[in-house]
GROMACS .gro file of C-alpha atoms in nm:
model
  498
    1MET     CA    1   2.532 -10.027  -2.107
    2ARG     CA    2   2.440  -9.656  -2.008
    3THR     CA    3   2.671  -9.429  -2.214
    4CYS     CA    4   2.662  -9.015  -2.209
    5PHE     CA    5   2.758  -8.727  -2.480
    6SER     CA    6   3.090  -8.800  -2.713
    7ARG     CA    7   3.359  -8.617  -2.649
    8ASP     CA    8   3.405  -8.449  -2.969
    9ASP     CA    9   3.028  -8.253  -2.892
   10GLY     CA   10   3.170  -7.892  -2.904
   11ILE     CA   11   3.137  -7.871  -2.556
   12GLY     CA   12   3.405  -7.794  -2.243
   13TYR     CA   13   3.311  -7.984  -1.922
   14HIS     CA   14   3.069  -8.199  -1.897
   15ILE     CA   15   2.948  -8.210  -1.562
   16ALA     CA   16   2.903  -8.486  -1.340
   17LEU     CA   17   2.664  -8.399  -0.998
   18ALA     CA   18   2.668  -8.683  -0.755
   19GLY     CA   19   2.482  -8.716  -0.451
   20THR     CA   20   2.203  -8.468  -0.372
   21GLY     CA   21   2.243  -8.207  -0.147
   22GLU     CA   22   2.200  -7.819  -0.216
   23PRO     CA   23   2.177  -7.726  -0.491
   24PHE     CA   24   2.181  -8.040  -0.611
   25ALA     CA   25   1.807  -8.022  -0.749
   26LEU     CA   26   1.906  -7.590  -0.896
   27LEU     CA   27   2.184  -7.679  -1.064
   28VAL     CA   28   2.051  -8.022  -1.220
   29ASP     CA   29   1.740  -7.785  -1.335
   30LEU     CA   30   1.979  -7.517  -1.514
   31LEU     CA   31   2.232  -7.814  -1.672
   32ALA     CA   32   1.982  -7.981  -1.775
   33ARG     CA   33   1.832  -7.721  -1.969
   34GLU     CA   34   2.143  -7.590  -2.132
   35THR     CA   35   2.238  -8.019  -2.177
   36ALA     CA   36   1.871  -8.054  -2.386
   37GLY     CA   37   1.901  -7.706  -2.625
   38GLY     CA   38   2.211  -7.902  -2.842
   39GLY     CA   39   2.533  -7.818  -2.680
   40GLU     CA   40   2.513  -7.444  -2.743
   41GLY     CA   41   2.710  -7.330  -2.392
   42ARG     CA   42   3.048  -7.407  -2.243
   43VAL     CA   43   2.876  -7.714  -2.036
   44ALA     CA   44   2.684  -7.982  -2.041
   45LEU     CA   45   2.529  -8.205  -1.784
   46ALA     CA   46   2.705  -8.579  -1.866
   47ALA     CA   47   2.596  -8.789  -1.557
   48VAL     CA   48   2.439  -8.833  -1.245
   49LEU     CA   49   2.578  -9.058  -0.935
   50SER     CA   50   2.378  -9.092  -0.640
   51ARG     CA   51   2.131  -9.375  -0.515
   52ASP     CA   52   1.869  -9.153  -0.425
   53VAL     CA   53   1.723  -8.954  -0.684
   54ALA     CA   54   1.340  -8.868  -0.665
   55ASP     CA   55   1.133  -8.925  -0.890
   56GLY     CA   56   1.027  -8.608  -1.039
   57LEU     CA   57   1.414  -8.576  -1.097
   58ARG     CA   58   1.471  -8.948  -1.238
   59ILE     CA   59   1.232  -8.926  -1.509
   60ARG     CA   60   1.354  -8.557  -1.630
   61LEU     CA   61   1.683  -8.695  -1.680
   62ASP     CA   62   1.577  -9.010  -1.802
   63GLU     CA   63   1.415  -8.811  -2.101
   64LEU     CA   64   1.687  -8.580  -2.099
   65GLY     CA   65   1.921  -8.930  -2.185
   66VAL     CA   66   2.129  -8.804  -1.866
   67ALA     CA   67   2.252  -9.189  -1.667
   68ILE     CA   68   2.285  -9.219  -1.302
   69PHE     CA   69   2.480  -9.396  -1.195
   70PRO     CA   70   2.541  -9.641  -0.812
   71ASP     CA   71   2.981  -9.546  -0.798
   72ALA     CA   72   3.238  -9.300  -0.980
   73VAL     CA   73   3.379  -9.661  -1.077
   74GLU     CA   74   3.081  -9.750  -1.300
   75MET     CA   75   3.053  -9.371  -1.379
   76PHE     CA   76   3.355  -9.296  -1.532
   77ARG     CA   77   3.297  -9.656  -1.747
   78ALA     CA   78   3.055  -9.576  -1.959
   79CYS     CA   79   3.128  -9.151  -1.895
   80PRO     CA   80   3.497  -9.144  -1.970
   81GLN     CA   81   3.481  -8.779  -2.060
   82VAL     CA   82   3.319  -8.632  -1.744
   83ASN     CA   83   3.620  -8.387  -1.679
   84LEU     CA   84   3.426  -8.231  -1.358
   85VAL     CA   85   3.290  -8.381  -1.082
   86PHE     CA   86   3.099  -8.180  -0.818
   87ASP     CA   87   3.044  -8.314  -0.485
   88LEU     CA   88   2.715  -8.210  -0.313
   89CYS     CA   89   2.674  -8.551  -0.111
   90SER     CA   90   2.489  -8.567   0.235
   91GLU     CA   91   2.676  -8.683   0.531
   92VAL     CA   92   2.497  -9.017   0.479
   93GLU     CA   93   2.570  -9.031   0.132
   94ALA     CA   94   2.926  -8.981   0.164
   95GLU     CA   95   2.943  -9.240   0.476
   96GLY     CA   96   2.912  -9.489   0.097
   97ASP     CA   97   3.208  -9.376  -0.061
   98MET     CA   98   3.074  -9.274  -0.361
   99LEU     CA   99   3.332  -9.048  -0.514
  100ALA     CA  100   3.632  -9.404  -0.489
  101GLY     CA  101   3.770  -9.465  -0.831
  102VAL     CA  102   3.748  -9.079  -0.932
  103PRO     CA  103   4.059  -9.063  -1.171
  104VAL     CA  104   4.319  -8.807  -1.001
  105ASP     CA  105   4.334  -8.558  -1.292
  106VAL     CA  106   3.896  -8.598  -1.315
  107PRO     CA  107   3.910  -8.233  -1.096
  108VAL     CA  108   3.637  -8.271  -0.720
  109LEU     CA  109   3.486  -7.928  -0.619
  110GLY     CA  110   3.277  -7.929  -0.369
  111ARG     CA  111   2.924  -7.765  -0.177
  112PRO     CA  112   3.032  -7.404  -0.190
  113SER     CA  113   3.186  -7.445  -0.586
  114ALA     CA  114   2.848  -7.605  -0.693
  115SER     CA  115   2.638  -7.274  -0.535
  116LEU     CA  116   2.955  -7.050  -0.695
  117LEU     CA  117   2.915  -7.205  -1.033
  118TRP     CA  118   2.466  -7.220  -1.036
  119GLU     CA  119   2.501  -6.792  -0.915
  120LEU     CA  120   2.758  -6.795  -1.234
  121LEU     CA  121   2.554  -6.972  -1.430
  122SER     CA  122   2.185  -6.817  -1.403
  123GLY     CA  123   2.384  -6.519  -1.468
  124VAL     CA  124   2.629  -6.546  -1.695
  125VAL     CA  125   2.726  -6.840  -1.910
  126PRO     CA  126   2.658  -6.941  -2.147
  127VAL     CA  127   2.764  -6.605  -2.281
  128THR     CA  128   2.621  -6.626  -2.661
  129GLY     CA  129   2.388  -6.397  -2.761
  130ARG     CA  130   2.124  -6.606  -2.867
  131THR     CA  131   2.158  -6.809  -2.548
  132VAL     CA  132   2.116  -6.576  -2.318
  133ARG     CA  133   1.799  -6.459  -2.512
  134ARG     CA  134   1.664  -6.839  -2.497
  135SER     CA  135   1.737  -6.832  -2.097
  136HIS     CA  136   1.542  -6.466  -2.113
  137ALA     CA  137   1.229  -6.640  -2.317
  138ARG     CA  138   1.217  -6.911  -2.128
  139GLU     CA  139   1.184  -6.690  -1.814
  140MET     CA  140   0.944  -6.487  -1.938
  141LEU     CA  141   0.746  -6.784  -2.091
  142MET     CA  142   0.721  -6.930  -1.701
  143THR     CA  143   0.652  -6.615  -1.550
  144ILE     CA  144   0.262  -6.607  -1.764
  145ILE     CA  145   0.186  -6.939  -1.735
  146ASN     CA  146   0.300  -6.912  -1.341
  147GLY     CA  147   0.056  -6.583  -1.307
  148VAL     CA  148  -0.296  -6.786  -1.490
  149GLU     CA  149  -0.527  -6.869  -1.227
  150GLU     CA  150  -0.523  -7.167  -1.437
  151ASP     CA  151  -0.394  -7.524  -1.348
  152ILE     CA  152  -0.166  -7.643  -1.652
  153LEU     CA  153  -0.004  -7.989  -1.643
  154LEU     CA  154   0.270  -8.089  -1.841
  155LEU     CA  155   0.196  -8.481  -1.856
  156ASP     CA  156   0.392  -8.739  -2.048
  157ALA     CA  157   0.271  -8.974  -2.261
  158GLN     CA  158   0.210  -9.251  -1.943
  159GLY     CA  159  -0.002  -8.958  -1.821
  160ARG     CA  160   0.276  -8.880  -1.535
  161ILE     CA  161   0.336  -8.476  -1.424
  162VAL     CA  162   0.662  -8.401  -1.597
  163ASP     CA  163   0.620  -8.023  -1.502
  164MET     CA  164   0.373  -7.747  -1.328
  165ASN     CA  165   0.234  -7.381  -1.315
  166ALA     CA  166   0.239  -7.256  -0.988
  167GLN     CA  167  -0.142  -7.251  -0.948
  168VAL     CA  168  -0.152  -7.657  -0.866
  169CYS     CA  169   0.111  -7.580  -0.624
  170GLU     CA  170  -0.034  -7.348  -0.450
  171ARG     CA  171  -0.405  -7.511  -0.450
  172HIS     CA  172  -0.251  -7.855  -0.345
  173ALA     CA  173  -0.070  -7.691  -0.114
  174ARG     CA  174   0.275  -7.901  -0.234
  175SER     CA  175   0.577  -7.855  -0.355
  176LYS     CA  176   0.650  -7.924  -0.739
  177ASP     CA  177   0.911  -8.232  -0.659
  178GLU     CA  178   0.586  -8.363  -0.428
  179LEU     CA  179   0.401  -8.377  -0.715
  180VAL     CA  180   0.577  -8.457  -1.019
  181GLY     CA  181   0.646  -8.831  -1.119
  182HIS     CA  182   0.270  -8.878  -0.992
  183HIS     CA  183  -0.041  -8.972  -1.231
  184CYS     CA  184  -0.275  -8.706  -1.305
  185LEU     CA  185  -0.510  -8.944  -1.213
  186GLU     CA  186  -0.374  -8.893  -0.800
  187LEU     CA  187  -0.409  -8.491  -0.848
  188GLU     CA  188  -0.777  -8.456  -0.737
  189GLY     CA  189  -0.878  -8.848  -0.728
  190ASP     CA  190  -1.063  -9.115  -0.942
  191GLY     CA  191  -1.382  -8.906  -0.907
  192PHE     CA  192  -1.273  -8.572  -1.107
  193CYS     CA  193  -1.140  -8.782  -1.382
  194ARG     CA  194  -1.519  -9.043  -1.406
  195ARG     CA  195  -1.631  -9.005  -1.757
  196ASP     CA  196  -2.020  -9.105  -1.751
  197GLU     CA  197  -1.964  -9.031  -2.082
  198GLY     CA  198  -1.755  -8.941  -2.372
  199GLU     CA  199  -1.366  -9.027  -2.369
  200CYS     CA  200  -1.129  -8.878  -2.171
  201PRO     CA  201  -0.946  -8.570  -2.356
  202PHE     CA  202  -0.603  -8.649  -2.255
  203SER     CA  203  -0.630  -9.061  -2.370
  204GLN     CA  204  -0.848  -8.855  -2.711
  205THR     CA  205  -0.518  -8.615  -2.731
  206LEU     CA  206  -0.296  -8.912  -2.744
  207ARG     CA  207  -0.486  -9.138  -2.989
  208THR     CA  208  -0.581  -8.852  -3.237
  209GLY     CA  209  -0.316  -8.614  -3.171
  210ARG     CA  210  -0.539  -8.309  -3.184
  211LYS     CA  211  -0.662  -8.066  -2.887
  212ALA     CA  212  -1.005  -8.196  -2.737
  213GLU     CA  213  -1.179  -8.086  -2.407
  214ALA     CA  214  -1.441  -8.193  -2.172
  215LEU     CA  215  -1.643  -8.075  -1.888
  216HIS     CA  216  -1.626  -8.273  -1.547
  217THR     CA  217  -1.785  -8.248  -1.189
  218SER     CA  218  -1.658  -8.275  -0.827
  219VAL     CA  219  -1.808  -8.307  -0.570
  220ASP     CA  220  -1.643  -8.192  -0.235
  221GLY     CA  221  -1.610  -8.317   0.136
  222ASP     CA  222  -1.925  -8.123   0.179
  223GLY     CA  223  -2.152  -8.227  -0.109
  224ARG     CA  224  -2.091  -7.999  -0.360
  225VAL     CA  225  -2.088  -7.999  -0.740
  226PHE     CA  226  -1.777  -7.824  -0.915
  227TYR     CA  227  -1.712  -7.778  -1.220
  228HIS     CA  228  -1.416  -7.820  -1.456
  229ARG     CA  229  -1.372  -7.699  -1.837
  230ILE     CA  230  -1.027  -7.956  -1.967
  231TYR     CA  231  -0.881  -7.884  -2.247
  232THR     CA  232  -0.586  -8.122  -2.354
  233TYR     CA  233  -0.333  -8.006  -2.650
  234PRO     CA  234  -0.049  -8.245  -2.796
  235VAL     CA  235   0.352  -8.190  -2.815
  236PHE     CA  236   0.608  -8.304  -3.078
  237SER     CA  237   0.908  -8.427  -3.095
  238PRO     CA  238   1.107  -8.292  -3.348
  239LYS     CA  239   1.074  -8.610  -3.532
  240GLY     CA  240   0.662  -8.542  -3.533
  241ARG     CA  241   0.639  -8.809  -3.220
  242LEU     CA  242   0.366  -8.718  -2.966
  243THR     CA  243   0.620  -8.684  -2.638
  244HIS     CA  244   0.365  -8.508  -2.435
  245VAL     CA  245   0.068  -8.384  -2.373
  246VAL     CA  246  -0.059  -7.972  -2.171
  247GLU     CA  247  -0.394  -7.964  -1.993
  248MET     CA  248  -0.549  -7.695  -1.864
  249ARG     CA  249  -0.779  -7.731  -1.586
  250ARG     CA  250  -1.021  -7.418  -1.514
  251ASP     CA  251  -1.306  -7.394  -1.257
  252ILE     CA  252  -1.540  -7.261  -1.400
  253THR     CA  253  -1.858  -7.355  -1.159
  254ASP     CA  254  -1.904  -6.968  -1.056
  255ARG     CA  255  -2.042  -6.967  -1.423
  256THR     CA  256  -2.188  -7.257  -1.490
  257HIS     CA  257  -2.321  -7.114  -1.131
  258THR     CA  258  -2.503  -6.792  -1.290
  259GLU     CA  259  -2.599  -6.990  -1.593
  260GLN     CA  260  -2.793  -7.158  -1.486
  261GLN     CA  261  -2.947  -6.894  -1.278
  262LEU     CA  262  -3.040  -6.703  -1.596
  263GLN     CA  263  -3.195  -7.050  -1.764
  264GLN     CA  264  -3.339  -7.129  -1.454
  265ALA     CA  265  -3.527  -6.696  -1.402
  266GLN     CA  266  -3.566  -6.773  -1.815
  267LYS     CA  267  -3.773  -7.103  -1.772
  268MET     CA  268  -3.973  -6.975  -1.444
  269ALA     CA  269  -4.107  -6.629  -1.638
  270ALA     CA  270  -4.192  -6.889  -1.939
  271ILE     CA  271  -4.309  -7.159  -1.773
  272GLY     CA  272  -4.506  -6.858  -1.490
  273GLU     CA  273  -4.676  -6.721  -1.807
  274LEU     CA  274  -4.783  -7.044  -1.958
  275SER     CA  275  -4.901  -7.181  -1.627
  276THR     CA  276  -5.175  -6.850  -1.554
  277TYR     CA  277  -5.250  -6.915  -1.939
  278VAL     CA  278  -5.339  -7.306  -1.913
  279ALA     CA  279  -5.493  -7.275  -1.561
  280HIS     CA  280  -5.771  -7.025  -1.640
  281GLU     CA  281  -5.830  -7.186  -1.946
  282ILE     CA  282  -5.868  -7.527  -1.746
  283ARG     CA  283  -6.038  -7.375  -1.472
  284ASN     CA  284  -6.398  -7.305  -1.620
  285PRO     CA  285  -6.427  -7.660  -1.777
  286LEU     CA  286  -6.240  -7.820  -1.463
  287PHE     CA  287  -6.557  -7.559  -1.226
  288ALA     CA  288  -6.808  -7.763  -1.485
  289ILE     CA  289  -6.714  -8.162  -1.421
  290GLY     CA  290  -6.682  -8.089  -1.053
  291GLY     CA  291  -7.063  -7.934  -1.020
  292PHE     CA  292  -7.171  -8.193  -1.306
  293ALA     CA  293  -7.019  -8.465  -1.090
  294ASN     CA  294  -7.123  -8.320  -0.735
  295SER     CA  295  -7.523  -8.309  -0.954
  296LEU     CA  296  -7.488  -8.706  -1.030
  297LEU     CA  297  -7.361  -8.800  -0.710
  298ARG     CA  298  -7.697  -8.653  -0.536
  299SER     CA  299  -7.902  -8.869  -0.781
  300PRO     CA  300  -8.095  -9.145  -0.612
  301GLY     CA  301  -8.107  -9.325  -0.978
  302LEU     CA  302  -7.709  -9.430  -0.952
  303THR     CA  303  -7.642  -9.788  -0.900
  304GLU     CA  304  -7.338  -9.832  -0.648
  305SER     CA  305  -7.102  -9.952  -0.957
  306GLU     CA  306  -7.192  -9.613  -1.114
  307ARG     CA  307  -7.174  -9.396  -0.768
  308GLU     CA  308  -6.829  -9.551  -0.771
  309LYS     CA  309  -6.726  -9.410  -1.113
  310VAL     CA  310  -6.899  -9.046  -1.012
  311GLY     CA  311  -6.660  -9.025  -0.691
  312ILE     CA  312  -6.390  -9.104  -0.890
  313ILE     CA  313  -6.449  -8.862  -1.060
  314LEU     CA  314  -6.516  -8.572  -0.799
  315LYS     CA  315  -6.233  -8.676  -0.731
  316GLU     CA  316  -5.979  -8.654  -0.975
  317SER     CA  317  -6.133  -8.314  -1.038
  318ARG     CA  318  -6.053  -8.190  -0.746
  319ARG     CA  319  -5.739  -8.276  -0.692
  320LEU     CA  320  -5.731  -8.155  -1.106
  321GLU     CA  321  -5.807  -7.772  -0.913
  322THR     CA  322  -5.500  -7.852  -0.646
  323ILE     CA  323  -5.290  -7.849  -0.916
  324LEU     CA  324  -5.439  -7.576  -1.093
  325ARG     CA  325  -5.431  -7.335  -0.784
  326SER     CA  326  -5.031  -7.443  -0.722
  327MET     CA  327  -4.941  -7.331  -1.079
  328LEU     CA  328  -5.136  -6.975  -1.022
  329ASN     CA  329  -4.956  -6.957  -0.692
  330PHE     CA  330  -4.612  -7.028  -0.900
  331ALA     CA  331  -4.703  -6.764  -1.147
  332ARG     CA  332  -4.795  -6.464  -0.876
  333PRO     CA  333  -4.554  -6.284  -0.772
  334THR     CA  334  -4.447  -6.271  -0.439
  335ASP     CA  335  -4.593  -6.048  -0.173
  336GLY     CA  336  -4.343  -5.754  -0.128
  337ARG     CA  337  -4.428  -5.673   0.167
  338SER     CA  338  -4.115  -5.746   0.429
  339ALA     CA  339  -4.111  -5.718   0.796
  340ALA     CA  340  -3.825  -5.802   1.017
  341VAL     CA  341  -3.850  -6.189   1.056
  342GLU     CA  342  -3.792  -6.393   1.410
  343VAL     CA  343  -3.613  -6.645   1.221
  344ASN     CA  344  -3.638  -6.894   1.518
  345ALA     CA  345  -3.992  -6.861   1.583
  346VAL     CA  346  -4.064  -6.924   1.255
  347VAL     CA  347  -3.887  -7.265   1.232
  348GLU     CA  348  -4.030  -7.338   1.600
  349GLU     CA  349  -4.370  -7.248   1.433
  350THR     CA  350  -4.317  -7.511   1.113
  351VAL     CA  351  -4.206  -7.795   1.349
  352GLN     CA  352  -4.511  -7.778   1.547
  353LEU     CA  353  -4.705  -7.842   1.200
  354MET     CA  354  -4.498  -8.097   1.104
  355ARG     CA  355  -4.401  -8.289   1.383
  356SER     CA  356  -4.674  -8.519   1.445
  357GLY     CA  357  -4.689  -8.581   1.049
  358CYS     CA  358  -4.263  -8.673   1.026
  359GLU     CA  359  -4.351  -8.895   1.310
  360HIS     CA  360  -4.634  -9.053   1.195
  361HIS     CA  361  -4.351  -9.125   0.936
  362GLY     CA  362  -4.084  -9.255   1.203
  363VAL     CA  363  -3.906  -8.974   1.121
  364ARG     CA  364  -3.796  -8.717   1.422
  365VAL     CA  365  -3.700  -8.366   1.385
  366GLU     CA  366  -3.436  -8.205   1.620
  367MET     CA  367  -3.392  -7.834   1.631
  368ASN     CA  368  -3.066  -7.606   1.690
  369LEU     CA  369  -3.176  -7.272   1.707
  370ASP     CA  370  -2.899  -6.950   1.780
  371LEU     CA  371  -3.049  -6.722   2.009
  372GLY     CA  372  -2.846  -6.485   1.903
  373VAL     CA  373  -2.945  -6.511   1.579
  374ALA     CA  374  -3.062  -6.144   1.398
  375ARG     CA  375  -3.369  -6.096   1.251
  376ALA     CA  376  -3.417  -6.090   0.884
  377ARG     CA  377  -3.570  -5.909   0.586
  378GLY     CA  378  -3.865  -6.120   0.463
  379VAL     CA  379  -4.222  -6.221   0.536
  380PRO     CA  380  -4.297  -6.501   0.820
  381GLU     CA  381  -4.595  -6.694   0.614
  382LEU     CA  382  -4.395  -6.713   0.230
  383ILE     CA  383  -4.104  -6.857   0.510
  384LYS     CA  384  -4.270  -7.101   0.699
  385GLN     CA  385  -4.386  -7.216   0.380
  386CYS     CA  386  -4.066  -7.266   0.230
  387LEU     CA  387  -4.003  -7.469   0.528
  388ILE     CA  388  -4.285  -7.665   0.487
  389ASN     CA  389  -4.230  -7.793   0.178
  390MET     CA  390  -3.848  -7.877   0.248
  391VAL     CA  391  -3.914  -8.107   0.557
  392LYS     CA  392  -4.196  -8.251   0.324
  393ASN     CA  393  -3.922  -8.327   0.074
  394SER     CA  394  -3.702  -8.482   0.434
  395MET     CA  395  -3.996  -8.669   0.522
  396GLU     CA  396  -4.121  -8.858   0.207
  397ALA     CA  397  -3.742  -8.919   0.125
  398MET     CA  398  -3.635  -9.108   0.412
  399GLU     CA  399  -3.896  -9.390   0.349
  400GLY     CA  400  -3.768  -9.606   0.671
  401GLY     CA  401  -3.747  -9.311   0.893
  402GLY     CA  402  -3.486  -9.094   1.000
  403THR     CA  403  -3.382  -8.785   1.164
  404VAL     CA  404  -3.451  -8.374   1.006
  405ARG     CA  405  -3.245  -8.175   1.179
  406LEU     CA  406  -3.347  -7.776   1.150
  407ALA     CA  407  -3.105  -7.484   1.247
  408THR     CA  408  -3.083  -7.138   1.242
  409GLY     CA  409  -2.712  -6.905   1.230
  410MET     CA  410  -2.544  -6.663   1.052
  411THR     CA  411  -2.245  -6.638   0.834
  412GLY     CA  412  -2.135  -6.375   0.700
  413ARG     CA  413  -2.376  -6.123   0.522
  414TRP     CA  414  -2.665  -6.418   0.594
  415VAL     CA  415  -2.873  -6.508   0.809
  416GLU     CA  416  -2.917  -6.888   0.773
  417ILE     CA  417  -3.191  -7.168   0.793
  418VAL     CA  418  -3.073  -7.505   0.753
  419VAL     CA  419  -3.307  -7.797   0.679
  420ALA     CA  420  -3.074  -8.121   0.718
  421ASP     CA  421  -3.188  -8.499   0.637
  422ASP     CA  422  -3.004  -8.834   0.687
  423GLY     CA  423  -3.209  -8.981   0.405
  424PRO     CA  424  -3.046  -9.152   0.057
  425GLY     CA  425  -2.926  -8.805  -0.023
  426ILE     CA  426  -2.975  -8.717  -0.423
  427PRO     CA  427  -2.785  -8.823  -0.728
  428GLU     CA  428  -2.516  -8.605  -0.871
  429ASN     CA  429  -2.631  -8.607  -1.221
  430ILE     CA  430  -3.007  -8.462  -1.117
  431GLN     CA  431  -2.876  -8.219  -0.902
  432ASN     CA  432  -2.928  -7.884  -1.106
  433GLN     CA  433  -3.255  -8.051  -1.134
  434ILE     CA  434  -3.395  -8.014  -0.834
  435PHE     CA  435  -3.542  -7.664  -0.836
  436ASN     CA  436  -3.656  -7.706  -1.170
  437PRO     CA  437  -4.053  -7.651  -1.160
  438PHE     CA  438  -4.258  -7.995  -1.222
  439PHE     CA  439  -3.913  -8.192  -1.152
  440SER     CA  440  -3.922  -8.477  -0.881
  441THR     CA  441  -3.819  -8.819  -0.855
  442LYS     CA  442  -4.176  -8.894  -0.648
  443ASP     CA  443  -4.472  -9.019  -0.816
  444LYS     CA  444  -4.705  -8.799  -0.666
  445GLY     CA  445  -4.665  -8.476  -0.626
  446SER     CA  446  -4.662  -8.154  -0.878
  447GLY     CA  447  -4.246  -8.129  -0.834
  448LEU     CA  448  -4.300  -7.745  -0.752
  449GLY     CA  449  -4.243  -7.753  -0.379
  450LEU     CA  450  -3.859  -7.636  -0.402
  451ALA     CA  451  -3.899  -7.517  -0.733
  452MET     CA  452  -4.182  -7.218  -0.526
  453SER     CA  453  -3.916  -7.237  -0.221
  454ARG     CA  454  -3.621  -7.119  -0.478
  455LYS     CA  455  -3.857  -6.844  -0.656
  456ILE     CA  456  -4.020  -6.712  -0.240
  457VAL     CA  457  -3.652  -6.701  -0.138
  458ASP     CA  458  -3.529  -6.517  -0.441
  459ASP     CA  459  -3.804  -6.267  -0.490
  460LEU     CA  460  -3.622  -6.145  -0.096
  461GLY     CA  461  -3.299  -6.106  -0.153
  462GLY     CA  462  -3.176  -6.435  -0.046
  463ARG     CA  463  -3.086  -6.786  -0.188
  464LEU     CA  464  -3.170  -7.102  -0.161
  465THR     CA  465  -2.844  -7.393  -0.192
  466LEU     CA  466  -2.856  -7.756  -0.158
  467GLU     CA  467  -2.545  -8.001  -0.048
  468SER     CA  468  -2.611  -8.389  -0.118
  469ARG     CA  469  -2.389  -8.718  -0.137
  470PRO     CA  470  -2.610  -8.977  -0.237
  471GLY     CA  471  -2.596  -9.259   0.082
  472GLN     CA  472  -2.517  -8.928   0.274
  473GLY     CA  473  -2.865  -8.745   0.331
  474THR     CA  474  -2.876  -8.377   0.166
  475THR     CA  475  -2.854  -7.989   0.353
  476VAL     CA  476  -3.074  -7.771   0.180
  477THR     CA  477  -2.995  -7.354   0.311
  478MET     CA  478  -3.223  -7.075   0.274
  479HIS     CA  479  -2.982  -6.782   0.297
  480LEU     CA  480  -3.192  -6.447   0.381
  481VAL     CA  481  -3.151  -6.114   0.439
  482PRO     CA  482  -3.049  -5.986   0.773
  483VAL     CA  483  -3.262  -5.666   0.934
  484ALA     CA  484  -3.021  -5.343   0.944
  485ALA     CA  485  -3.062  -5.131   1.233
  486VAL     CA  486  -3.109  -4.842   1.024
  487ASP     CA  487  -3.421  -4.982   0.833
  488ALA     CA  488  -3.585  -5.205   1.168
  489SER     CA  489  -3.808  -4.950   1.281
  490GLU     CA  490  -3.957  -4.895   0.920
  491LEU     CA  491  -3.985  -5.311   0.878
  492ASP     CA  492  -4.187  -5.305   1.195
  493GLU     CA  493  -4.390  -5.105   1.087
  494ARG     CA  494  -4.518  -5.288   0.805
  495PRO     CA  495  -4.843  -5.516   0.823
  496ASP     CA  496  -4.784  -5.934   0.796
  497PRO     CA  497  -4.987  -5.996   0.520
  498GLU     CA  498  -5.292  -6.220   0.595
   0.00000   0.00000   0.00000
C-alpha cells in the first residue's frame, strides 16, 4: 500500500496536488525540492492526485517517494495527514470528478490560489535563513550549469534521463519534459553510443563507482564525422549507494581536426625530407640497373626465357622510377605563382581528359557547372592535377560502374569544386587516414594521390574536405580562395607555369 509522511514530521502543511493544469509542474518542482530537503520548511508535497502524469515527472516523484493516486478516496486512505488540496484539474480531468471523497475539513483551493502560492513559495517561503541560502545556492548552481556549453545530463542507474542543462534542450530543440524519462541511448541514436572497443563510460562508472571517460564518434546525414569526449561521474546517496550518474558530452570535433592538421603537417614535412633523401640515394643505382637491363635486352645471345626475365627487370625498374618521381614531386614545394583560374574551364578540361577512361570502366561522368561562379586564386595545371586524382580515385572505387559528378559553385567565402561518386563509400574507421601519404585501400598505387592533392590545395590557401558513408558514396570538395576585385588585374598579368 502506498503511504505518505506521518503527522509528527514537524511540517505545517501536507499539500496534495490534484490534476495537471497550470502551474502543476512549477509547484511540483518547488514543493518536491522542499520535500527532498528533509522538512526544514513549513510545507511539503505529500501526494499527487492525477490519472495522467508525464513520464519525467512520474520518475521524479517516484524517486522522492511522493505517491500518485487516481482518486481522492484512495489518496486519503493512504495519506490521512493531507490537510490542503490544490485543484489544478483541466476540463477533461474535472469531468472525472477525482476530488470526490475529499473530507469536508480539508480546504480545496483553485488554480488562482495555486498560482499565488507558487509566487509566495518562490519568493518568501520558507523563511528560515538556512533554507533561503540553500535555495539561492541552488539557483546559482543551475545558472552556472546552464551557462556551460557542454551537454550535461543527470541519469538514473538505469540510464534514464532525470535532468539536464539548457544546452541539451537547445541543441535538440526539445523541452526538458520531452526529454526526461528517455534512455540516454535515445538522445543521439544507437550509432553515437556504439563502442568498437572499450566499455561504455556510463556502464564503467556504474560498475566501478569512479569517473570514466571515452571518445565517441558519430556520422551525420552528410557523412561528416563528429568527435565527442564523454565524461561520467558517480553520484552517491547519503548512505553511500550509487543512485545517479552525471554525464558530460563535449564536442571536440574542431579541436580534433586542428590536431589532425598539425600532425599531418608535421608528418608531411618529415616525409618530404625523407622522400627527397631516399629518391636521390636510390635513383643512381636504379639508373644503372635500367641501363644494364636495356643492354642485356639488346644482346643477341639471350634465350627467350632469359629475355623475358630481363624484360621484367626493366619493367619493374621503370615502375620504381615512376614512384621515385612521385616522391620527388610530393617533396617539392608547390609553385607559388597564382593566377585567376576559371574553375569551370578546368573542370571541363579534366572531364575531357578522363571521360574515355571512365567510360571504359563503365563509369558515367556528369557536370553541373555554376556559370556565375567567381574565379579562384590558384595554378590551373595543379588544380587540374588534383581533379584528375579525385576522379581517378572515384572511378577505381566503382568496380561495377557508376556515376561521377563534378560541380562548381560558391559557399560563403570559398569557390568550390565538388567531385562526388555513388561508390561503396569509405569506412568510418579509416576516413582520417585517407589523406595520409602512402595510405591506400587499393593493391596498386603509391597512396600519394590524395595526399598530394591536399598539399597542393593547402599551399594555394584553400582546403580539401571529404564526406563519405559506407554504401552511399563519397564526396570530395576542393575549397579555393576567390579572386577579389582589388587583385584580379595583378593576377592576370602573372604567367602560368609551364
